[in-house]
XYZ file of C-alpha atoms in Angstrom:
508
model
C 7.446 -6.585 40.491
C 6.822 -3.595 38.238
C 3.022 -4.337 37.355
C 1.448 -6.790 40.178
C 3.103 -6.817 43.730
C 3.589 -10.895 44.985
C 1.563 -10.532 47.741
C -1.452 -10.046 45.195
C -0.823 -13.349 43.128
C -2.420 -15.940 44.550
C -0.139 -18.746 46.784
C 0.280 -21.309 44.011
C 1.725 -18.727 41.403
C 3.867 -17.191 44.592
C 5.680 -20.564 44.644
C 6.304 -21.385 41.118
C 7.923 -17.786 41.110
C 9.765 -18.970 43.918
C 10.720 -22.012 42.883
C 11.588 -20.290 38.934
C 14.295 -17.716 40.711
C 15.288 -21.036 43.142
C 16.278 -23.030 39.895
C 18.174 -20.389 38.722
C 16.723 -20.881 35.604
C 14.847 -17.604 35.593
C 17.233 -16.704 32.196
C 15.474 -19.301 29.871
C 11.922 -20.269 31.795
C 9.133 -17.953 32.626
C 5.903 -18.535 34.268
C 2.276 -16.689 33.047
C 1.380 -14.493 35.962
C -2.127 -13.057 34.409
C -3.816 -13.249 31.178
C -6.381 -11.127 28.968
C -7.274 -9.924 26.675
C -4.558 -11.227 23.847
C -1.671 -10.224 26.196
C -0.024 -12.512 28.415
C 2.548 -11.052 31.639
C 5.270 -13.638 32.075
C 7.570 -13.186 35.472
C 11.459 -14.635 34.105
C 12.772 -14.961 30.741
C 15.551 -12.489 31.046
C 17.290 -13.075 28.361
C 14.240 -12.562 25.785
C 14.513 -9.843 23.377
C 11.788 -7.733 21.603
C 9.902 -9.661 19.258
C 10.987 -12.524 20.345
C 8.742 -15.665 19.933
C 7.794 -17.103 23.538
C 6.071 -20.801 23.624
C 3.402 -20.945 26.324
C 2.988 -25.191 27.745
C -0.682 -24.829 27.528
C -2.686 -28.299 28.616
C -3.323 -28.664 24.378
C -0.264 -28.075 23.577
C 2.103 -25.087 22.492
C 0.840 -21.635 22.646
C 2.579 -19.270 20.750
C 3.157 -15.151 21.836
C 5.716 -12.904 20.717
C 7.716 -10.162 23.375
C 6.582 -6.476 23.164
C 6.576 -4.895 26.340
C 10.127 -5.377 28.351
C 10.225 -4.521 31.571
C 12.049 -4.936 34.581
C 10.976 -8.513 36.132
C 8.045 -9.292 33.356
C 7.525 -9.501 29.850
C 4.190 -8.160 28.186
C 3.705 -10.880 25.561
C 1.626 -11.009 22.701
C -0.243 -13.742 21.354
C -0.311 -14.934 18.090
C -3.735 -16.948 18.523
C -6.466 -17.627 21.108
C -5.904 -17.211 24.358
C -8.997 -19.657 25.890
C -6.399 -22.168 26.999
C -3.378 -19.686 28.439
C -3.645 -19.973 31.888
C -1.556 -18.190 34.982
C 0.885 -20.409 36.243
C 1.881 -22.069 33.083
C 5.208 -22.495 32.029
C 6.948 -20.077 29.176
C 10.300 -21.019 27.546
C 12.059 -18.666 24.644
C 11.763 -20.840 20.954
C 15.112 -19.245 20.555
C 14.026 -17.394 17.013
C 12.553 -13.729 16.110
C 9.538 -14.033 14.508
C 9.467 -15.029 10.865
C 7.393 -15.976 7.962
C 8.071 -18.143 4.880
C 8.954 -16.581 1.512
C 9.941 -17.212 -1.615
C 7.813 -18.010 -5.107
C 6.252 -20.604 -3.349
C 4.041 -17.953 -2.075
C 3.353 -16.739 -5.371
C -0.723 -17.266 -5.989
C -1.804 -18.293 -2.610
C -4.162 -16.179 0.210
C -2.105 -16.336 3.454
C -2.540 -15.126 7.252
C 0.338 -12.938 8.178
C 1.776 -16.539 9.892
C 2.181 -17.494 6.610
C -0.377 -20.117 6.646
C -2.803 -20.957 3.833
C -6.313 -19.058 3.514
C -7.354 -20.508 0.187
C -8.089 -23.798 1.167
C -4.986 -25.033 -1.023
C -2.068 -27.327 0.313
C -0.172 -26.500 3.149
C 2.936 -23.922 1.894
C 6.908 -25.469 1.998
C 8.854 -22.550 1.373
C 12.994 -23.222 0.871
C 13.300 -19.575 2.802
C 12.128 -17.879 5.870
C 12.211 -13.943 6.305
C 12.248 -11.592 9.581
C 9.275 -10.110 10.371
C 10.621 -7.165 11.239
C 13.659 -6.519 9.416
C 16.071 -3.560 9.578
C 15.991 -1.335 6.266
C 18.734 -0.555 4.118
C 20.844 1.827 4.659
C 21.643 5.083 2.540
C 24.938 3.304 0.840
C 22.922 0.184 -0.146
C 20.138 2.052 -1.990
C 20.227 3.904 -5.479
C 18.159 7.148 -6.315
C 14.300 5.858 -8.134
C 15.015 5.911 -11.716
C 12.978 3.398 -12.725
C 9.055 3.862 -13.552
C 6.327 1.980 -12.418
C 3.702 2.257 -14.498
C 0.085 2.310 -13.286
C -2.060 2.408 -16.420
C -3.858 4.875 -15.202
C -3.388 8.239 -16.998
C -3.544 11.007 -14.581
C -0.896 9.386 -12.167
C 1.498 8.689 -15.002
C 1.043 11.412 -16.315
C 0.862 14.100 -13.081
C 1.950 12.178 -10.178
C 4.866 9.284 -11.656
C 5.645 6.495 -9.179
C 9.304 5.035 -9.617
C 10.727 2.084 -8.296
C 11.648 1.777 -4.977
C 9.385 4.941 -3.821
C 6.037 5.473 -1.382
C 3.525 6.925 -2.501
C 0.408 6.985 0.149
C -3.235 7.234 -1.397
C -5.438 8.534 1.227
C -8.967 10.043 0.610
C -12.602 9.283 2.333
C -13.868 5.467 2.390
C -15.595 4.417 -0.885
C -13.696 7.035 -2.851
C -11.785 4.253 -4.959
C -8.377 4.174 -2.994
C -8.379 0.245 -3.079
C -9.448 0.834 -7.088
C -6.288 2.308 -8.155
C -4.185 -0.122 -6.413
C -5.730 -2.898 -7.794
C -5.482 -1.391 -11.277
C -1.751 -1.119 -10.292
C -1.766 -4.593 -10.449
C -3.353 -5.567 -13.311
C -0.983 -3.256 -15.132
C 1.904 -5.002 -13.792
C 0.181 -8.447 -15.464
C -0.764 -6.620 -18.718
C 2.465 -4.745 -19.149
C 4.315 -7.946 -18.625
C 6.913 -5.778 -16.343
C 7.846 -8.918 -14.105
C 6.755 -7.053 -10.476
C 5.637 -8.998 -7.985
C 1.931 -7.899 -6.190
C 1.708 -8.133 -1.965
C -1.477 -7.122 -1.412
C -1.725 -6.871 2.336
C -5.664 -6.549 3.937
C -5.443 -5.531 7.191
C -8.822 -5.863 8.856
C -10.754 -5.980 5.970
C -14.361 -8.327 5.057
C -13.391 -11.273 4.059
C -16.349 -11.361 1.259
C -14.060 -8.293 -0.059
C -11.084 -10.094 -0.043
C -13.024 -12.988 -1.716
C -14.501 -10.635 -4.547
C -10.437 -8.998 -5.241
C -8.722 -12.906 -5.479
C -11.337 -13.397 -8.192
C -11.396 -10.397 -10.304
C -7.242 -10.863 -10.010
C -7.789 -14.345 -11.621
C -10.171 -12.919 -13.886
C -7.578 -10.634 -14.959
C -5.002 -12.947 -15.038
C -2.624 -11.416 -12.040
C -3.234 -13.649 -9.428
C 0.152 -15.603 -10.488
C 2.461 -13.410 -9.759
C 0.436 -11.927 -6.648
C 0.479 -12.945 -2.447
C -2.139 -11.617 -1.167
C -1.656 -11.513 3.256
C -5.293 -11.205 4.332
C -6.751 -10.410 7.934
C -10.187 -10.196 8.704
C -11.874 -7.728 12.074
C -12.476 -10.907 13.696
C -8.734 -11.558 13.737
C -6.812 -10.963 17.092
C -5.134 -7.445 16.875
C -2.082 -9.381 16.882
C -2.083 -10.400 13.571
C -3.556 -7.221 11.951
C -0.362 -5.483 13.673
C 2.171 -8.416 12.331
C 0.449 -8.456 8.658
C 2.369 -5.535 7.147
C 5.475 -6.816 8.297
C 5.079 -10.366 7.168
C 3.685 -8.660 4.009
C 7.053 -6.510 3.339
C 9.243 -9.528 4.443
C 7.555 -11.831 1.786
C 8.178 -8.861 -1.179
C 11.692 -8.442 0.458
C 12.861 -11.718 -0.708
C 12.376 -11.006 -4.460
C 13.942 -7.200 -4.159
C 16.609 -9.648 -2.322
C 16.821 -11.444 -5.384
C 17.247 -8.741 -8.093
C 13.356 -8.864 -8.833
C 11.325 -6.085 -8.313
C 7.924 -6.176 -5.849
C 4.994 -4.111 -5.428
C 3.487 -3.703 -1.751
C 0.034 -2.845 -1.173
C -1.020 -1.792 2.477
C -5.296 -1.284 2.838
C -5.082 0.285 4.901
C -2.644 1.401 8.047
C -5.162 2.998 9.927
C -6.566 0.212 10.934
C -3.050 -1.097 11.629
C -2.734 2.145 13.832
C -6.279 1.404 15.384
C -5.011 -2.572 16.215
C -1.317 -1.079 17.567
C -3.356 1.349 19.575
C -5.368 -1.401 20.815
C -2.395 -3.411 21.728
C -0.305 -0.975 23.800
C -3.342 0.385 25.917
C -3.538 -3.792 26.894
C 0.178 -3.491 27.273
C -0.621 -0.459 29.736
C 1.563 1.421 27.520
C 1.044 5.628 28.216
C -1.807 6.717 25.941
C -0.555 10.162 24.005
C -2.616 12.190 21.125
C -6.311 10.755 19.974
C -5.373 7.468 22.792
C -2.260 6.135 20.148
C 0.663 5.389 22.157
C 4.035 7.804 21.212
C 5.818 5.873 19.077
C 2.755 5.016 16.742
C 5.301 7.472 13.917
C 7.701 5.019 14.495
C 5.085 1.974 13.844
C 4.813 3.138 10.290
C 8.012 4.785 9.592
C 9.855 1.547 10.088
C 7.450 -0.229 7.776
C 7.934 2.399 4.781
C 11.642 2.611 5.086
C 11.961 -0.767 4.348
C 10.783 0.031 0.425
C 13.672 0.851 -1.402
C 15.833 0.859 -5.013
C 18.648 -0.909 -4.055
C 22.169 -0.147 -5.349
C 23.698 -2.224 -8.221
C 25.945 -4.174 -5.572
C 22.787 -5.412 -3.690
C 21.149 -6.452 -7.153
C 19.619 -3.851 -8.323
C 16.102 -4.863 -7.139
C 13.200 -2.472 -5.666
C 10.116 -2.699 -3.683
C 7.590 -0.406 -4.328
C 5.334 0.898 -1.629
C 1.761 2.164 -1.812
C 0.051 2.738 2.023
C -3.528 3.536 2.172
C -5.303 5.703 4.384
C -8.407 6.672 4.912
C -9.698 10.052 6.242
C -12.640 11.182 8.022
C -14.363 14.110 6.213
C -11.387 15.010 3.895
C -9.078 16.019 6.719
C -5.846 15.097 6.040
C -4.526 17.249 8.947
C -5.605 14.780 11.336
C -3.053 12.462 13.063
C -2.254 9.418 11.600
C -2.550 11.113 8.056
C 0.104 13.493 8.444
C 2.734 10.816 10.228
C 2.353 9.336 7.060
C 2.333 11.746 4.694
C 5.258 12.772 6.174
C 6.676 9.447 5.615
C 5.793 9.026 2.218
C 7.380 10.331 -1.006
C 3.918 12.017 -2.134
C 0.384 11.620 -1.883
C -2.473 10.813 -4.418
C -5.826 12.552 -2.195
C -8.875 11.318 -3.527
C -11.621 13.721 -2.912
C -15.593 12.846 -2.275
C -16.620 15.799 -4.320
C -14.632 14.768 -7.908
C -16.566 11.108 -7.144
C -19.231 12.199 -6.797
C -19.770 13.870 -9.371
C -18.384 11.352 -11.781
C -14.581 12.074 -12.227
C -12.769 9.155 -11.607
C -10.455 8.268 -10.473
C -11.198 11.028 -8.576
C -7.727 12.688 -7.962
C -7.126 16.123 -6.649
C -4.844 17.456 -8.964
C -4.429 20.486 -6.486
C -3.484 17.942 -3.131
C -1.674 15.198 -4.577
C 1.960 14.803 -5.268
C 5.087 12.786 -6.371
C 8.522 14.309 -4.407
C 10.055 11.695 -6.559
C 8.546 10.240 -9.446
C 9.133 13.100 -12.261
C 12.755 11.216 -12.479
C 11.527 8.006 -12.831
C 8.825 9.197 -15.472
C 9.069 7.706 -18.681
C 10.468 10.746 -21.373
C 7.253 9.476 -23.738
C 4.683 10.532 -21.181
C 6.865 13.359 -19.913
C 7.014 14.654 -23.198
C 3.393 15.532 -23.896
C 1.891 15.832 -19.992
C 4.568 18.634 -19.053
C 1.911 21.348 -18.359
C -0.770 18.970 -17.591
C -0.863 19.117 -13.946
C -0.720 22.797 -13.893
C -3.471 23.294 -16.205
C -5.657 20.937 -14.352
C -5.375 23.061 -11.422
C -5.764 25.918 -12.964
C -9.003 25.149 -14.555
C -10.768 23.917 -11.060
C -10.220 27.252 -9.890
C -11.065 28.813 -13.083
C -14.150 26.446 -12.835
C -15.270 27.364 -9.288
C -14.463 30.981 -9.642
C -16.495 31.927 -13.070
C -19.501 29.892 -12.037
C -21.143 33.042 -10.811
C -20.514 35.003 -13.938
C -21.161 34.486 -17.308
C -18.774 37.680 -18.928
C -15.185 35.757 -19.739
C -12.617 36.832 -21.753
C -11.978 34.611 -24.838
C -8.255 32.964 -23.165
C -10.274 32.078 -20.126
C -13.180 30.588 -22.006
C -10.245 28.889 -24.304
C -8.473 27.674 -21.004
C -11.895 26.593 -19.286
C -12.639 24.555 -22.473
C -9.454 22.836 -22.773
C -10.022 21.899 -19.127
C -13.312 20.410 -19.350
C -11.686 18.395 -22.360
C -8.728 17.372 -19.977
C -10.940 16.334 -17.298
C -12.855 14.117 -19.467
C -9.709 12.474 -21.035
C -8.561 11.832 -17.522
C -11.994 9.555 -16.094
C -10.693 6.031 -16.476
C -13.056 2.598 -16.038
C -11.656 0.503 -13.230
C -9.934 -2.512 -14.956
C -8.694 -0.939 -17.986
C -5.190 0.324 -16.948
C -3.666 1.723 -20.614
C -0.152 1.429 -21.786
C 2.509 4.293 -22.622
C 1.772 4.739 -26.531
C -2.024 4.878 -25.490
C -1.327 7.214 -23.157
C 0.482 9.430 -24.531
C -1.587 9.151 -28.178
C -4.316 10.291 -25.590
C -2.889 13.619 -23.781
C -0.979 14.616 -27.679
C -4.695 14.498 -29.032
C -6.275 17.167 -26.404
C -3.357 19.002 -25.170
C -2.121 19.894 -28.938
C -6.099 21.160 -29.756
C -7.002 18.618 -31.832
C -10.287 17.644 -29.905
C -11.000 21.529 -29.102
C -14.173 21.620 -31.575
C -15.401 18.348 -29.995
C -17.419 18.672 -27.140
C -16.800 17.309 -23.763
C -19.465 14.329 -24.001
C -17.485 12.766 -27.191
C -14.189 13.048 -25.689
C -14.257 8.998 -24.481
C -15.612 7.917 -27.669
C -13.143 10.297 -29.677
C -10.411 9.026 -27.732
C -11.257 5.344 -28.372
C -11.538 5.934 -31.902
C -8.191 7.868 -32.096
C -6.020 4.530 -30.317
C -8.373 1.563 -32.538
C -7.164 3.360 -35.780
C -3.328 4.010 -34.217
C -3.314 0.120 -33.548
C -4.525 -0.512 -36.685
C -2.428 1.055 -38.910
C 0.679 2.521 -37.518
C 1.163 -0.679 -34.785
C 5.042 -0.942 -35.178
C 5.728 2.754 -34.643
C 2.656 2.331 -31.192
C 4.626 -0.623 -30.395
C 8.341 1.249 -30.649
C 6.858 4.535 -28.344
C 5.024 1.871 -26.196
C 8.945 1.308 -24.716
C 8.877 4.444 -23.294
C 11.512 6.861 -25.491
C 10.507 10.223 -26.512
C 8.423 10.245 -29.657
C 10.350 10.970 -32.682
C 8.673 13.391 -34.832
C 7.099 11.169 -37.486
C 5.274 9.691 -34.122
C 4.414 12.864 -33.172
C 3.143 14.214 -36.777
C 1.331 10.648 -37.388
C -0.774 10.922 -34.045
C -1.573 14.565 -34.813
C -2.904 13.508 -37.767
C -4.886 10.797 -36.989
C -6.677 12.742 -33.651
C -6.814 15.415 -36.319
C -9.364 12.917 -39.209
C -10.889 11.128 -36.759
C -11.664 14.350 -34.384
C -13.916 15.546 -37.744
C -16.886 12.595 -37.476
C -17.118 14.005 -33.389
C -18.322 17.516 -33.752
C -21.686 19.090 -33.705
C-alpha cells in the first residue's frame, strides 16, 4: 500500500482487506483503513473518480465524503460532515454521482450551507434542478467579448474602473478597509436599478453574527429576493469552506444557463486558500511556497474561469465575478494575491491610508484597474469621466509632492484644486449606490469647473443640491440619460446650467 504497509493495520482490518480483494468486489466496495482529522483513507474503490461522492456505513447511518486524493491502492477522502462516528474498518461504497447542489429560483432568498441545505431556519429547499459542483467552464467559442455594463452605483468604479458582464474583477486591500462594502453596494444597485441580476453572495469562513447583520440590511434594502447567499462559518469543517465557492458558482450558473444574468460574490478566497491548504497537508499532499500545496493557482483559476458572457447561441447570459482578498500590510506581491490578480480581469486595491483618512470608498486610483470594462462602460459615464482617472492620479502625486513647499505655479495650484474637488465628489456613504444620470450630472458639474469657486467642504452638499433640482425639474430628460446614451447637448447645456445657479449659494 502506498501510505500504511498491511503489516501495520491491525489483524481485523488485515482481513476485511483480504476478504474485499477475495470478493472481487474491490471495484465498487472499499473499507476505511484510518481516520482524522476530516480525511478518511479507504483501501478499494477503483473505479472512483475525483470528486466523487463516497458513502461511509457508519453505525448511525450514512456518512458522506467526497474523493480528492487518488492513489494507487487508496483513496484520500474528504468528508462532508463530522467524522466522530467514521471508524476504520467500515464499509465504503461509490453513491455513483459527482458532487452536486440544488439550483434554480427556488434558492432565490434563502441562507444555505454549500450542501445546499437551509441556514435560515425556513422550510427544507425542493429544487426541480441539481448543478455540478465543479463544473468545466466554457470554452472560447461559447463565450462573447463583455459588452454589457454592470453598474455598481458607486461613482469612482463606474466611472474609472467599469465592470461588464461576464468579467472578474478582484477587490483586494487590508481587512476593515470596506472590500465587503462595495460588494454589497453592488447589490443593492442591482435591486435599485431594477437590472434583473441575480446576487450569490458566498461567505467563506466568515462570523456568523456578520452574516446575520448583511441578510438584514439586504432585506432592509429590499435585495434579499433576488439574492442566495452560501454561508460558512470558522467552525465549519474545511471541507465545506473549500466546496462553498463551487456550490456558490454552480447555483449562479443555472440562471447564466438560462439567459439570465448573475452576480457572484466570493469574501474572501484566502481563506478558501487557507482551508485548501489545510486540506492537502491532511491529504499528505507536498507542501510548496508559504506551506500551500502547487496547484493552489489552479484552485482559483478554475473557479474564475467559470464567469463568463456567453455567446448568443448559449443564451446570451453572463455571470459576473467579484473575488475578494485580503492583504497583510498592503502587499499585494505576496502569494495568493498575485495568483489572483493574475487571474482576474483587473483589480480595485483599497488602501488603509485613503480610509483612514476619510476617502471612501477608499480606492487607489494609482493600483486599481479594469483590463476590460472601458468596453462595457456605458457612453453617458464615458462621456464626462474620460480624463478622470488620470487626473486623480495625477493630483495624489501632485498632493504628496508639494506638501513641503508652498511656491506653485498657478496650473498646478488650478490642477491641485480641481483634485481636492474630485476627491470629494468621489467619497460615497455605504448604501447609497447612485444611478447613471446622477452620476454623470455629478462628474459634468466638477470636471467642466462649475464647482471650482466652491470649496472642498461644500462639494457633498453642492452636489446634492445640483441632482434634487435636476429631478425636479428636468426629470424626463434625467430619466432619458439615466438609460445610458451619450448626453445630447441640451442635457449637457441644462446640467451646466443648473451646477452653474446652484454652485452660486456654495461659495465663501
Amino acid at each position: 500500500m502506498s501510505q500504511v504497509s498491511v503489516t501495520e493495520l491491525s489483524k481485523e482490518l488485515r482481513q476485511a482487506i483480504e476478504q474485499l480483494e477475495t470478493s472481487g468486489k474491490i471495484d465498487e466496495v472499499g473499507v476505511v483503513i484510518r481516520i482524522g482529522d476530516g480525511v478518511a483513507w479507504v483501501h478499494g474503490l477503483r473505479k472512483a473518480g475525483f470528486s466523487e461522492v463516497l458513502q461511509i456505513e457508519t453505525e448511525d447511518g450514512i456518512v458522506e465524503a467526497f474523493a480528492l486524493n487518488l492513489l494507487e491502492d487508496e483513496i484520500g477522502a474528504v468528508l462532508l460532515g463530522e467524522d466522530a462516528q467514521v471508524k476504520a474498518g467500515q464499509t465504503v461504497r461509490l453513491k455513483g454521482t459527482v458532487l452536486d447542489v440544488p439550483v434554480g429560483p427556488e434558492l432565490l432568498g434563502r441562507v444555505v450551507d454549500p450542501l445546499g441545505r437551509p441556514l435560515d431556519g425556513g422550510p427544507a429547499i425542493k429544487t426541480k434542478a441539481r448543478g455540478i459542483v465543479e463544473r468545466e467552464a466554457a470554452g472560447v467559442m461559447d463565450r462573447k467579448s463583455v459588452h454589457e455594463p454592470l453598474m455598481t452605483g458607486i461613482v469612482s468604479i463606474d466611472a474609472m474602473f467599469p465592470i461588464g458582464r461576464g468579467q472578474r474583477e478582484l477587490i483586494i486591500g487590508d481587512r476593515q478597509t470596506g472590500k465587503t462594502a462595495l460588494a454589497i453596494d453592488t447589490m443593492i444597485n442591482q435591486a435599485k436599478q431594477k437590472t434583473g441580476v441575480i446576487n450569490v453572495y458566498v461567505a467563506i469562513g466568515q462570523k456568523l453574527s456578520k452574516i446575520a447583520r448583511l441578510v438584514d440590511r439586504l432585506k432592509h434594502e429590499g435585495v434579499m429576493d433576488q439574492t442566495i447567499v452560501v454561508a460558512t462559518s470558522p467552525s465549519d469543517p474545511a471541507s465545506l469552506l473549500y466546496l462553498a465557492p463551487y456550490s456558490g458558482t454552480a447555483m449562479g450558473e443555472y440562471f447564466r444557463d438560462n439567459k439570465g444574468h448573475a452576480l457572484m460574490i466570493y469574501d474572501d478566497l484566502t481563506k478558501h486558500a487557507v482551508a485548501y491548504r489545510q486540506m492537502s497537508l491532511l491529504l499528505r499532499r507536498p507542501p510548496g511556497r508559504e506551506a500551500y500545496p502547487g496547484d493552489v493557482f489552479y484552485l482559483h483559476s478554475r473557479l474564475l474561469e467559470r464567469s463568463a458572457k456567453l455567446s448568443d447561441d448559449l443564451g446570451a447570459g453572463s455571470l459576473t465575478a467579484l473575488p475578494i482578498i485580503e492583504t497583510q500590510a498592503g502587499d499585494i506581491s505576496a502569494y495568493i494575491p498575485t495568483n489572483v490578480i493574475s487571474i482576474t480581469d483587473g483589480q480595485i486595491f483599497l488602501e488603509t491610508d485613503l480610509f483612514y483618512q476619510g476617502i471612501r470608498p477608499a480606492i487607489s486610483a494609482g493600483l486599481s484597474v479594469s483590463r476590460v470594462g472601458g468596453a462595457a462602460q456605458t457612453k453617458a459615464v464615458k462621456g464626462v469621466s474620460g480624463n478622470l482617472k488620470l487626473g486623480l492620479s495625477q493630483f495624489r502625486e501632485l498632493a504628496s509632492f508639494t506638501q513641503f513647499g508652498s511656491d506653485l505655479d498657478d496650473a498646478t495650484k488650478k490642477q491641485i484644486d480641481r483634485g481636492q474637488r474630485l476627491t470629494e465628489l468621489l467619497k460615497q456613504p455605504q448604501y447609497q449606490p447612485l444611478s447613471v444620470w446622477q452620476q454623470v450630472a455629478s462628474i459634468a458639474a466638477v470636471t467642466g469647473g462649475h464647482f471650482d469657486h466652491i470649496p472642498a467642504a461644500n462639494i457633498k452638499p453642492a452636489q446634492e443640491a445640483v441632482l434634487t433640482k435636476l429631478w425636479a425639474d428636468h426629470k424626463k430628460a434625467m430619466q432619458t440619460l439615466d438609460e445610458g446614451d451619450k448626453p445630447t447637448e441640451a442635457t449637457e447645456k441644462v446640467i451646466a446650467e443648473t451646477a452653474k445657479k446652484v454652485a452660486k449659494g456654495f461659495e465663501d
